[in-house]
Amino acid sequence: MSDNKHAKAKYDLSKDRVLYAIGYSHLDTQWRWDFVKTIKDYLRVTLEETFDRLEKYPDFVFNFTGSIRYEMMKEYYPEYYQRVKEYIRQGRWFVSGSSVEECDVLAPSVESQIRQILLGNEYYRQEFGKASDDFFLPDCFGFMAHTPSIWRHCGLIGFSTQKLIWGGCGIPFTLGLWQGTDGRDIIVAIDPGRYEDAILTPAHQEQTWSQRITDNGQRYGVFAEYHYYGVGDIGGAPREEDVINYTQAARADDGLYKVYLAASDALFKDITPEQRAQLPVYKGDFLLTEHSAGSITSQAAMKQWNRRNEQLADAAERAAVAAKWLGERKYPAQKLEAAWLRLLACQFHDILPGTSIPRAYEYSWNDEAVAENLFRTIEKDNVLAVAARLNTAGAGMPVVVYNPLATERLDVVEVKLTVPGWKNGQAISIRRPDGKLSPGQVIAQEGERVTVLFAAAMAPLSWQVYYLSSSGILSDTQIDSEAGKTTACSCKSDPNPVSTGANSGERQDACPA
């Protein structure tokens, strides 16, 4: 959380009538265009136009989200980036939304959503000495009931979106509390207007917003409202005529309310605990009637890659912690963060849901492949480091199995190994560390190269040694003494075997010790 979370509020919302106006530029990192177009044109134009507004209009302030886009600025427009840093230092450009990207929050795991905030705000702190206290998702396609619990767990206090006016499941209020499944809640502004629809009349004298402020004050004791104005979806700066209107309104004393040109988290900070306790409460999902379901069914490969990498990330980190604890390897923090950033960038709310153009996915698939290679390398290196510490003495060829799940697991392991003197048609026996047989079978053989499937019963987050031997005959069934029942040995060959070890529905990792 930012250091000024408890700073004195500019207004007393129990009596001051205030419209919090959030100047914002919505830039879809990939949608009807790709990364190349975004970096070459849209990001550059956003910077140049915003600099123009900031120089011409001293009262104007600007909000921009996504640490990944700040990284793009730093890499491709380093001189502009230094200007951005100065405007942030002056308090005229706000790093908003806390996250790496304006991500989808339907498909990603809870861990991914926490990483969005962890790495997003960490980047802001390291680069600018500031962070934000809100989650800012104007254009996401739906939000599930547990989402506010995640944000509160990460220390955030507010959330805003304009997407629910696109035919959602209904808006119970414009300003209130959204309570998550664990009872924690977060202040939400869920009808701030479309970000490209600024007030056209004098911004401090608009009747609709005045009435909304009155309603909130009379019902909840908070005489305030939350309002977007700006542009989208190709970035740029808020239109000059709008900037003139809002900056003039912010200086005016004759309005129906005060116009406060603010950071996206300012209102959430200014509401007192006493006022917060009076806000209405909503429990449940906020879903769109079309986008929420429709987008989740498209670009299935993107969803599959996302989930596989989330599982690989977990398996890799658990193995890395174990290897570090044993003193075998240095914890690969930088490599893990680099992999996570590639994965999180692909969770953007048009990329992962599947609403971007086909060409965009060529770039996103590449990022997913980079993330996968990094995670797999980390997992393999650290699994082997732990395996090297195990006692593998026993009858037969030792094979170390790794279970990265935090639950007990009885699953199928696939292992390929070279068995000197192996003859086609031989049977194979697999013994557990206690000496008892485990069901298994040979599914492929080419000379001395043998592919074996066997059942492994694993404790949570564990490494275990099994022993493979060509001596002895394994019948079609073997007694699994741990399970207390007969288990048929009927595993079948998989033309595309998976050996990630990160999913209870996939085969576990194994390595010949």
PDB file of N, CA and C in Angstrom, residues 89-171:
ATOM      1  N   ARG A  89       6.614  12.316  -9.868  1.00  0.00           N
ATOM      2  CA  ARG A  89       7.193  12.942  -8.672  1.00  0.00           C
ATOM      3  C   ARG A  89       6.421  14.190  -8.270  1.00  0.00           C
ATOM      4  N   GLN A  90       5.951  14.945  -9.257  1.00  0.00           N
ATOM      5  CA  GLN A  90       5.198  16.171  -8.990  1.00  0.00           C
ATOM      6  C   GLN A  90       3.763  15.909  -8.538  1.00  0.00           C
ATOM      7  N   GLY A  91       3.300  14.682  -8.663  1.00  0.00           N
ATOM      8  CA  GLY A  91       1.930  14.370  -8.288  1.00  0.00           C
ATOM      9  C   GLY A  91       0.914  14.725  -9.347  1.00  0.00           C
ATOM     10  N   ARG A  92       1.331  14.765 -10.613  1.00  0.00           N
ATOM     11  CA  ARG A  92       0.429  15.112 -11.700  1.00  0.00           C
ATOM     12  C   ARG A  92       0.141  13.919 -12.609  1.00  0.00           C
ATOM     13  N   TRP A  93       0.926  12.890 -12.508  1.00  0.00           N
ATOM     14  CA  TRP A  93       0.717  11.636 -13.247  1.00  0.00           C
ATOM     15  C   TRP A  93       0.659  10.537 -12.201  1.00  0.00           C
ATOM     16  N   PHE A  94      -0.454   9.786 -12.167  1.00  0.00           N
ATOM     17  CA  PHE A  94      -0.651   8.770 -11.139  1.00  0.00           C
ATOM     18  C   PHE A  94      -0.503   7.368 -11.716  1.00  0.00           C
ATOM     19  N   VAL A  95       0.304   6.534 -11.029  1.00  0.00           N
ATOM     20  CA  VAL A  95       0.341   5.111 -11.354  1.00  0.00           C
ATOM     21  C   VAL A  95      -0.896   4.498 -10.708  1.00  0.00           C
ATOM     22  N   SER A  96      -1.770   3.927 -11.516  1.00  0.00           N
ATOM     23  CA  SER A  96      -3.086   3.516 -11.043  1.00  0.00           C
ATOM     24  C   SER A  96      -3.297   2.018 -11.200  1.00  0.00           C
ATOM     25  N   GLY A  97      -4.177   1.479 -10.387  1.00  0.00           N
ATOM     26  CA  GLY A  97      -4.669   0.127 -10.580  1.00  0.00           C
ATOM     27  C   GLY A  97      -3.859  -0.990  -9.966  1.00  0.00           C
ATOM     28  N   SER A  98      -2.620  -0.702  -9.539  1.00  0.00           N
ATOM     29  CA  SER A  98      -1.797  -1.646  -8.771  1.00  0.00           C
ATOM     30  C   SER A  98      -1.228  -2.825  -9.548  1.00  0.00           C
ATOM     31  N   SER A  99      -1.674  -3.094 -10.761  1.00  0.00           N
ATOM     32  CA  SER A  99      -1.389  -4.376 -11.409  1.00  0.00           C
ATOM     33  C   SER A  99      -0.377  -4.278 -12.540  1.00  0.00           C
ATOM     34  N   VAL A 100       0.138  -5.443 -12.946  1.00  0.00           N
ATOM     35  CA  VAL A 100       1.009  -5.547 -14.112  1.00  0.00           C
ATOM     36  C   VAL A 100       0.233  -5.203 -15.375  1.00  0.00           C
ATOM     37  N   GLU A 101      -1.007  -5.663 -15.465  1.00  0.00           N
ATOM     38  CA  GLU A 101      -1.881  -5.404 -16.606  1.00  0.00           C
ATOM     39  C   GLU A 101      -3.314  -5.208 -16.141  1.00  0.00           C
ATOM     40  N   GLU A 102      -4.120  -4.579 -16.990  1.00  0.00           N
ATOM     41  CA  GLU A 102      -5.561  -4.559 -16.758  1.00  0.00           C
ATOM     42  C   GLU A 102      -6.072  -5.943 -17.173  1.00  0.00           C
ATOM     43  N   CYS A 103      -5.957  -6.868 -16.241  1.00  0.00           N
ATOM     44  CA  CYS A 103      -6.092  -8.285 -16.560  1.00  0.00           C
ATOM     45  C   CYS A 103      -7.542  -8.755 -16.522  1.00  0.00           C
ATOM     46  N   ASP A 104      -7.764  -9.872 -17.178  1.00  0.00           N
ATOM     47  CA  ASP A 104      -8.994 -10.622 -16.980  1.00  0.00           C
ATOM     48  C   ASP A 104      -8.958 -11.207 -15.573  1.00  0.00           C
ATOM     49  N   VAL A 105     -10.129 -11.298 -14.909  1.00  0.00           N
ATOM     50  CA  VAL A 105     -10.163 -11.893 -13.573  1.00  0.00           C
ATOM     51  C   VAL A 105     -11.141 -13.064 -13.511  1.00  0.00           C
ATOM     52  N   LEU A 106     -11.535 -13.604 -14.672  1.00  0.00           N
ATOM     53  CA  LEU A 106     -12.385 -14.790 -14.713  1.00  0.00           C
ATOM     54  C   LEU A 106     -11.557 -16.060 -14.894  1.00  0.00           C
ATOM     55  N   ALA A 107     -10.629 -16.050 -15.836  1.00  0.00           N
ATOM     56  CA  ALA A 107      -9.846 -17.250 -16.144  1.00  0.00           C
ATOM     57  C   ALA A 107      -8.621 -17.441 -15.250  1.00  0.00           C
ATOM     58  N   PRO A 108      -7.884 -16.383 -14.873  1.00  0.00           N
ATOM     59  CA  PRO A 108      -6.654 -16.600 -14.104  1.00  0.00           C
ATOM     60  C   PRO A 108      -6.922 -17.158 -12.707  1.00  0.00           C
ATOM     61  N   SER A 109      -5.932 -17.837 -12.174  1.00  0.00           N
ATOM     62  CA  SER A 109      -6.013 -18.371 -10.814  1.00  0.00           C
ATOM     63  C   SER A 109      -5.917 -17.246  -9.794  1.00  0.00           C
ATOM     64  N   VAL A 110      -6.260 -17.563  -8.565  1.00  0.00           N
ATOM     65  CA  VAL A 110      -6.107 -16.599  -7.471  1.00  0.00           C
ATOM     66  C   VAL A 110      -4.652 -16.180  -7.334  1.00  0.00           C
ATOM     67  N   GLU A 111      -3.736 -17.141  -7.459  1.00  0.00           N
ATOM     68  CA  GLU A 111      -2.307 -16.822  -7.366  1.00  0.00           C
ATOM     69  C   GLU A 111      -1.906 -15.806  -8.420  1.00  0.00           C
ATOM     70  N   SER A 112      -2.399 -15.963  -9.643  1.00  0.00           N
ATOM     71  CA  SER A 112      -2.078 -15.004 -10.699  1.00  0.00           C
ATOM     72  C   SER A 112      -2.581 -13.612 -10.348  1.00  0.00           C
ATOM     73  N   GLN A 113      -3.785 -13.523  -9.804  1.00  0.00           N
ATOM     74  CA  GLN A 113      -4.332 -12.214  -9.478  1.00  0.00           C
ATOM     75  C   GLN A 113      -3.538 -11.550  -8.351  1.00  0.00           C
ATOM     76  N   ILE A 114      -3.066 -12.343  -7.408  1.00  0.00           N
ATOM     77  CA  ILE A 114      -2.204 -11.796  -6.358  1.00  0.00           C
ATOM     78  C   ILE A 114      -0.875 -11.330  -6.952  1.00  0.00           C
ATOM     79  N   ARG A 115      -0.322 -12.106  -7.883  1.00  0.00           N
ATOM     80  CA  ARG A 115       0.945 -11.716  -8.522  1.00  0.00           C
ATOM     81  C   ARG A 115       0.787 -10.437  -9.334  1.00  0.00           C
ATOM     82  N   GLN A 116      -0.372 -10.244  -9.951  1.00  0.00           N
ATOM     83  CA  GLN A 116      -0.607  -8.993 -10.678  1.00  0.00           C
ATOM     84  C   GLN A 116      -0.347  -7.800  -9.766  1.00  0.00           C
ATOM     85  N   ILE A 117      -0.867  -7.857  -8.558  1.00  0.00           N
ATOM     86  CA  ILE A 117      -0.731  -6.750  -7.610  1.00  0.00           C
ATOM     87  C   ILE A 117       0.673  -6.702  -7.027  1.00  0.00           C
ATOM     88  N   LEU A 118       1.179  -7.866  -6.638  1.00  0.00           N
ATOM     89  CA  LEU A 118       2.513  -7.928  -6.032  1.00  0.00           C
ATOM     90  C   LEU A 118       3.575  -7.342  -6.951  1.00  0.00           C
ATOM     91  N   LEU A 119       3.604  -7.801  -8.212  1.00  0.00           N
ATOM     92  CA  LEU A 119       4.652  -7.354  -9.132  1.00  0.00           C
ATOM     93  C   LEU A 119       4.343  -5.986  -9.721  1.00  0.00           C
ATOM     94  N   GLY A 120       3.049  -5.662  -9.886  1.00  0.00           N
ATOM     95  CA  GLY A 120       2.703  -4.338 -10.394  1.00  0.00           C
ATOM     96  C   GLY A 120       3.107  -3.242  -9.440  1.00  0.00           C
ATOM     97  N   ASN A 121       2.645  -3.318  -8.198  1.00  0.00           N
ATOM     98  CA  ASN A 121       2.984  -2.276  -7.228  1.00  0.00           C
ATOM     99  C   ASN A 121       4.454  -2.293  -6.845  1.00  0.00           C
ATOM    100  N   GLU A 122       5.079  -3.462  -6.896  1.00  0.00           N
ATOM    101  CA  GLU A 122       6.517  -3.512  -6.602  1.00  0.00           C
ATOM    102  C   GLU A 122       7.300  -2.741  -7.667  1.00  0.00           C
ATOM    103  N   TYR A 123       6.885  -2.867  -8.918  1.00  0.00           N
ATOM    104  CA  TYR A 123       7.534  -2.092  -9.978  1.00  0.00           C
ATOM    105  C   TYR A 123       7.358  -0.597  -9.724  1.00  0.00           C
ATOM    106  N   TYR A 124       6.153  -0.192  -9.377  1.00  0.00           N
ATOM    107  CA  TYR A 124       5.896   1.230  -9.125  1.00  0.00           C
ATOM    108  C   TYR A 124       6.741   1.753  -7.959  1.00  0.00           C
ATOM    109  N   ARG A 125       6.871   0.962  -6.923  1.00  0.00           N
ATOM    110  CA  ARG A 125       7.676   1.399  -5.776  1.00  0.00           C
ATOM    111  C   ARG A 125       9.147   1.532  -6.140  1.00  0.00           C
ATOM    112  N   GLN A 126       9.646   0.556  -6.872  1.00  0.00           N
ATOM    113  CA  GLN A 126      11.066   0.580  -7.225  1.00  0.00           C
ATOM    114  C   GLN A 126      11.393   1.709  -8.198  1.00  0.00           C
ATOM    115  N   GLU A 127      10.512   1.948  -9.165  1.00  0.00           N
ATOM    116  CA  GLU A 127      10.788   2.936 -10.194  1.00  0.00           C
ATOM    117  C   GLU A 127      10.403   4.356  -9.786  1.00  0.00           C
ATOM    118  N   PHE A 128       9.303   4.485  -9.018  1.00  0.00           N
ATOM    119  CA  PHE A 128       8.747   5.819  -8.761  1.00  0.00           C
ATOM    120  C   PHE A 128       8.612   6.157  -7.287  1.00  0.00           C
ATOM    121  N   GLY A 129       8.837   5.178  -6.410  1.00  0.00           N
ATOM    122  CA  GLY A 129       8.664   5.432  -4.990  1.00  0.00           C
ATOM    123  C   GLY A 129       7.212   5.589  -4.585  1.00  0.00           C
ATOM    124  N   LYS A 130       6.299   5.114  -5.407  1.00  0.00           N
ATOM    125  CA  LYS A 130       4.872   5.237  -5.121  1.00  0.00           C
ATOM    126  C   LYS A 130       4.167   3.953  -5.542  1.00  0.00           C
ATOM    127  N   ALA A 131       2.938   3.795  -5.061  1.00  0.00           N
ATOM    128  CA  ALA A 131       2.107   2.665  -5.461  1.00  0.00           C
ATOM    129  C   ALA A 131       0.665   3.124  -5.414  1.00  0.00           C
ATOM    130  N   SER A 132      -0.257   2.251  -5.793  1.00  0.00           N
ATOM    131  CA  SER A 132      -1.672   2.611  -5.734  1.00  0.00           C
ATOM    132  C   SER A 132      -2.410   1.651  -4.818  1.00  0.00           C
ATOM    133  N   ASP A 133      -3.570   2.093  -4.341  1.00  0.00           N
ATOM    134  CA  ASP A 133      -4.353   1.315  -3.389  1.00  0.00           C
ATOM    135  C   ASP A 133      -5.657   0.803  -3.974  1.00  0.00           C
ATOM    136  N   ASP A 134      -5.796   0.882  -5.297  1.00  0.00           N
ATOM    137  CA  ASP A 134      -7.032   0.433  -5.928  1.00  0.00           C
ATOM    138  C   ASP A 134      -6.741  -0.569  -7.032  1.00  0.00           C
ATOM    139  N   PHE A 135      -7.774  -1.317  -7.413  1.00  0.00           N
ATOM    140  CA  PHE A 135      -7.722  -2.140  -8.618  1.00  0.00           C
ATOM    141  C   PHE A 135      -8.611  -1.465  -9.643  1.00  0.00           C
ATOM    142  N   PHE A 136      -8.064  -1.218 -10.830  1.00  0.00           N
ATOM    143  CA  PHE A 136      -8.693  -0.347 -11.822  1.00  0.00           C
ATOM    144  C   PHE A 136      -8.918  -1.165 -13.091  1.00  0.00           C
ATOM    145  N   LEU A 137     -10.169  -1.587 -13.334  1.00  0.00           N
ATOM    146  CA  LEU A 137     -10.481  -2.441 -14.479  1.00  0.00           C
ATOM    147  C   LEU A 137     -11.707  -1.906 -15.218  1.00  0.00           C
ATOM    148  N   PRO A 138     -11.569  -0.818 -15.943  1.00  0.00           N
ATOM    149  CA  PRO A 138     -12.737  -0.262 -16.644  1.00  0.00           C
ATOM    150  C   PRO A 138     -13.360  -1.209 -17.649  1.00  0.00           C
ATOM    151  N   ASP A 139     -12.547  -2.081 -18.280  1.00  0.00           N
ATOM    152  CA  ASP A 139     -13.023  -2.791 -19.466  1.00  0.00           C
ATOM    153  C   ASP A 139     -12.988  -4.306 -19.325  1.00  0.00           C
ATOM    154  N   CYS A 140     -12.965  -4.848 -18.103  1.00  0.00           N
ATOM    155  CA  CYS A 140     -12.955  -6.292 -17.929  1.00  0.00           C
ATOM    156  C   CYS A 140     -14.372  -6.847 -18.106  1.00  0.00           C
ATOM    157  N   PHE A 141     -14.475  -8.157 -18.378  1.00  0.00           N
ATOM    158  CA  PHE A 141     -15.741  -8.738 -18.826  1.00  0.00           C
ATOM    159  C   PHE A 141     -16.550  -9.406 -17.725  1.00  0.00           C
ATOM    160  N   GLY A 142     -16.151  -9.265 -16.506  1.00  0.00           N
ATOM    161  CA  GLY A 142     -16.913  -9.844 -15.411  1.00  0.00           C
ATOM    162  C   GLY A 142     -16.030 -10.091 -14.209  1.00  0.00           C
ATOM    163  N   PHE A 143     -16.676 -10.200 -13.044  1.00  0.00           N
ATOM    164  CA  PHE A 143     -15.948 -10.288 -11.782  1.00  0.00           C
ATOM    165  C   PHE A 143     -16.692 -11.271 -10.889  1.00  0.00           C
ATOM    166  N   MET A 144     -15.983 -12.261 -10.362  1.00  0.00           N
ATOM    167  CA  MET A 144     -16.626 -13.294  -9.551  1.00  0.00           C
ATOM    168  C   MET A 144     -16.653 -12.914  -8.077  1.00  0.00           C
ATOM    169  N   ALA A 145     -17.480 -13.604  -7.332  1.00  0.00           N
ATOM    170  CA  ALA A 145     -17.806 -13.214  -5.967  1.00  0.00           C
ATOM    171  C   ALA A 145     -16.605 -13.213  -5.025  1.00  0.00           C
ATOM    172  N   HIS A 146     -15.602 -14.023  -5.319  1.00  0.00           N
ATOM    173  CA  HIS A 146     -14.442 -14.088  -4.425  1.00  0.00           C
ATOM    174  C   HIS A 146     -13.426 -12.976  -4.687  1.00  0.00           C
ATOM    175  N   THR A 147     -13.597 -12.225  -5.779  1.00  0.00           N
ATOM    176  CA  THR A 147     -12.568 -11.273  -6.203  1.00  0.00           C
ATOM    177  C   THR A 147     -12.248 -10.212  -5.155  1.00  0.00           C
ATOM    178  N   PRO A 148     -13.249  -9.579  -4.491  1.00  0.00           N
ATOM    179  CA  PRO A 148     -12.879  -8.578  -3.481  1.00  0.00           C
ATOM    180  C   PRO A 148     -12.066  -9.151  -2.331  1.00  0.00           C
ATOM    181  N   SER A 149     -12.242 -10.425  -2.043  1.00  0.00           N
ATOM    182  CA  SER A 149     -11.439 -11.051  -0.984  1.00  0.00           C
ATOM    183  C   SER A 149      -9.962 -11.065  -1.368  1.00  0.00           C
ATOM    184  N   ILE A 150      -9.682 -11.314  -2.650  1.00  0.00           N
ATOM    185  CA  ILE A 150      -8.298 -11.307  -3.129  1.00  0.00           C
ATOM    186  C   ILE A 150      -7.699  -9.915  -2.977  1.00  0.00           C
ATOM    187  N   TRP A 151      -8.431  -8.907  -3.426  1.00  0.00           N
ATOM    188  CA  TRP A 151      -7.897  -7.546  -3.378  1.00  0.00           C
ATOM    189  C   TRP A 151      -7.664  -7.067  -1.947  1.00  0.00           C
ATOM    190  N   ARG A 152      -8.598  -7.394  -1.059  1.00  0.00           N
ATOM    191  CA  ARG A 152      -8.407  -7.002   0.336  1.00  0.00           C
ATOM    192  C   ARG A 152      -7.212  -7.737   0.948  1.00  0.00           C
ATOM    193  N   HIS A 153      -7.049  -8.995   0.591  1.00  0.00           N
ATOM    194  CA  HIS A 153      -5.898  -9.762   1.072  1.00  0.00           C
ATOM    195  C   HIS A 153      -4.589  -9.072   0.672  1.00  0.00           C
ATOM    196  N   CYS A 154      -4.590  -8.429  -0.491  1.00  0.00           N
ATOM    197  CA  CYS A 154      -3.395  -7.739  -0.984  1.00  0.00           C
ATOM    198  C   CYS A 154      -3.285  -6.305  -0.451  1.00  0.00           C
ATOM    199  N   GLY A 155      -4.199  -5.906   0.404  1.00  0.00           N
ATOM    200  CA  GLY A 155      -4.120  -4.585   1.022  1.00  0.00           C
ATOM    201  C   GLY A 155      -4.776  -3.472   0.255  1.00  0.00           C
ATOM    202  N   LEU A 156      -5.511  -3.780  -0.813  1.00  0.00           N
ATOM    203  CA  LEU A 156      -6.172  -2.736  -1.587  1.00  0.00           C
ATOM    204  C   LEU A 156      -7.482  -2.324  -0.915  1.00  0.00           C
ATOM    205  N   ILE A 157      -7.933  -1.109  -1.207  1.00  0.00           N
ATOM    206  CA  ILE A 157      -9.117  -0.594  -0.528  1.00  0.00           C
ATOM    207  C   ILE A 157     -10.239  -0.224  -1.488  1.00  0.00           C
ATOM    208  N   GLY A 158      -9.974  -0.157  -2.802  1.00  0.00           N
ATOM    209  CA  GLY A 158     -11.005   0.286  -3.739  1.00  0.00           C
ATOM    210  C   GLY A 158     -10.916  -0.385  -5.086  1.00  0.00           C
ATOM    211  N   PHE A 159     -12.032  -0.328  -5.828  1.00  0.00           N
ATOM    212  CA  PHE A 159     -12.129  -0.913  -7.164  1.00  0.00           C
ATOM    213  C   PHE A 159     -13.120  -0.112  -7.982  1.00  0.00           C
ATOM    214  N   SER A 160     -12.806   0.065  -9.282  1.00  0.00           N
ATOM    215  CA  SER A 160     -13.743   0.741 -10.179  1.00  0.00           C
ATOM    216  C   SER A 160     -13.779   0.050 -11.533  1.00  0.00           C
ATOM    217  N   THR A 161     -14.945   0.115 -12.167  1.00  0.00           N
ATOM    218  CA  THR A 161     -15.138  -0.388 -13.525  1.00  0.00           C
ATOM    219  C   THR A 161     -16.323   0.325 -14.147  1.00  0.00           C
ATOM    220  N   GLN A 162     -16.316   0.441 -15.483  1.00  0.00           N
ATOM    221  CA  GLN A 162     -17.464   0.979 -16.200  1.00  0.00           C
ATOM    222  C   GLN A 162     -18.146  -0.083 -17.048  1.00  0.00           C
ATOM    223  N   LYS A 163     -17.641  -1.316 -16.978  1.00  0.00           N
ATOM    224  CA  LYS A 163     -18.110  -2.346 -17.897  1.00  0.00           C
ATOM    225  C   LYS A 163     -19.502  -2.875 -17.542  1.00  0.00           C
ATOM    226  N   LEU A 164     -19.918  -2.735 -16.307  1.00  0.00           N
ATOM    227  CA  LEU A 164     -21.187  -3.314 -15.898  1.00  0.00           C
ATOM    228  C   LEU A 164     -22.389  -2.602 -16.503  1.00  0.00           C
ATOM    229  N   ILE A 165     -22.186  -1.421 -17.065  1.00  0.00           N
ATOM    230  CA  ILE A 165     -23.289  -0.742 -17.746  1.00  0.00           C
ATOM    231  C   ILE A 165     -23.466  -1.271 -19.169  1.00  0.00           C
ATOM    232  N   TRP A 166     -22.624  -2.243 -19.585  1.00  0.00           N
ATOM    233  CA  TRP A 166     -22.702  -2.845 -20.916  1.00  0.00           C
ATOM    234  C   TRP A 166     -23.632  -4.060 -20.909  1.00  0.00           C
ATOM    235  N   GLY A 167     -24.654  -4.059 -20.141  1.00  0.00           N
ATOM    236  CA  GLY A 167     -25.551  -5.198 -20.107  1.00  0.00           C
ATOM    237  C   GLY A 167     -25.111  -6.245 -19.118  1.00  0.00           C
ATOM    238  N   GLY A 168     -24.830  -5.809 -17.906  1.00  0.00           N
ATOM    239  CA  GLY A 168     -24.408  -6.738 -16.883  1.00  0.00           C
ATOM    240  C   GLY A 168     -25.592  -7.334 -16.147  1.00  0.00           C
ATOM    241  N   CYS A 169     -25.291  -7.897 -14.985  1.00  0.00           N
ATOM    242  CA  CYS A 169     -26.329  -8.563 -14.203  1.00  0.00           C
ATOM    243  C   CYS A 169     -27.068  -7.596 -13.298  1.00  0.00           C
ATOM    244  N   GLY A 170     -26.816  -6.298 -13.473  1.00  0.00           N
ATOM    245  CA  GLY A 170     -27.486  -5.303 -12.648  1.00  0.00           C
ATOM    246  C   GLY A 170     -26.511  -4.592 -11.737  1.00  0.00           C
ATOM    247  N   ILE A 171     -26.798  -3.322 -11.457  1.00  0.00           N
ATOM    248  CA  ILE A 171     -25.952  -2.512 -10.593  1.00  0.00           C
ATOM    249  C   ILE A 171     -26.768  -2.130  -9.355  1.00  0.00           C
TER     250      ILE A 171
END
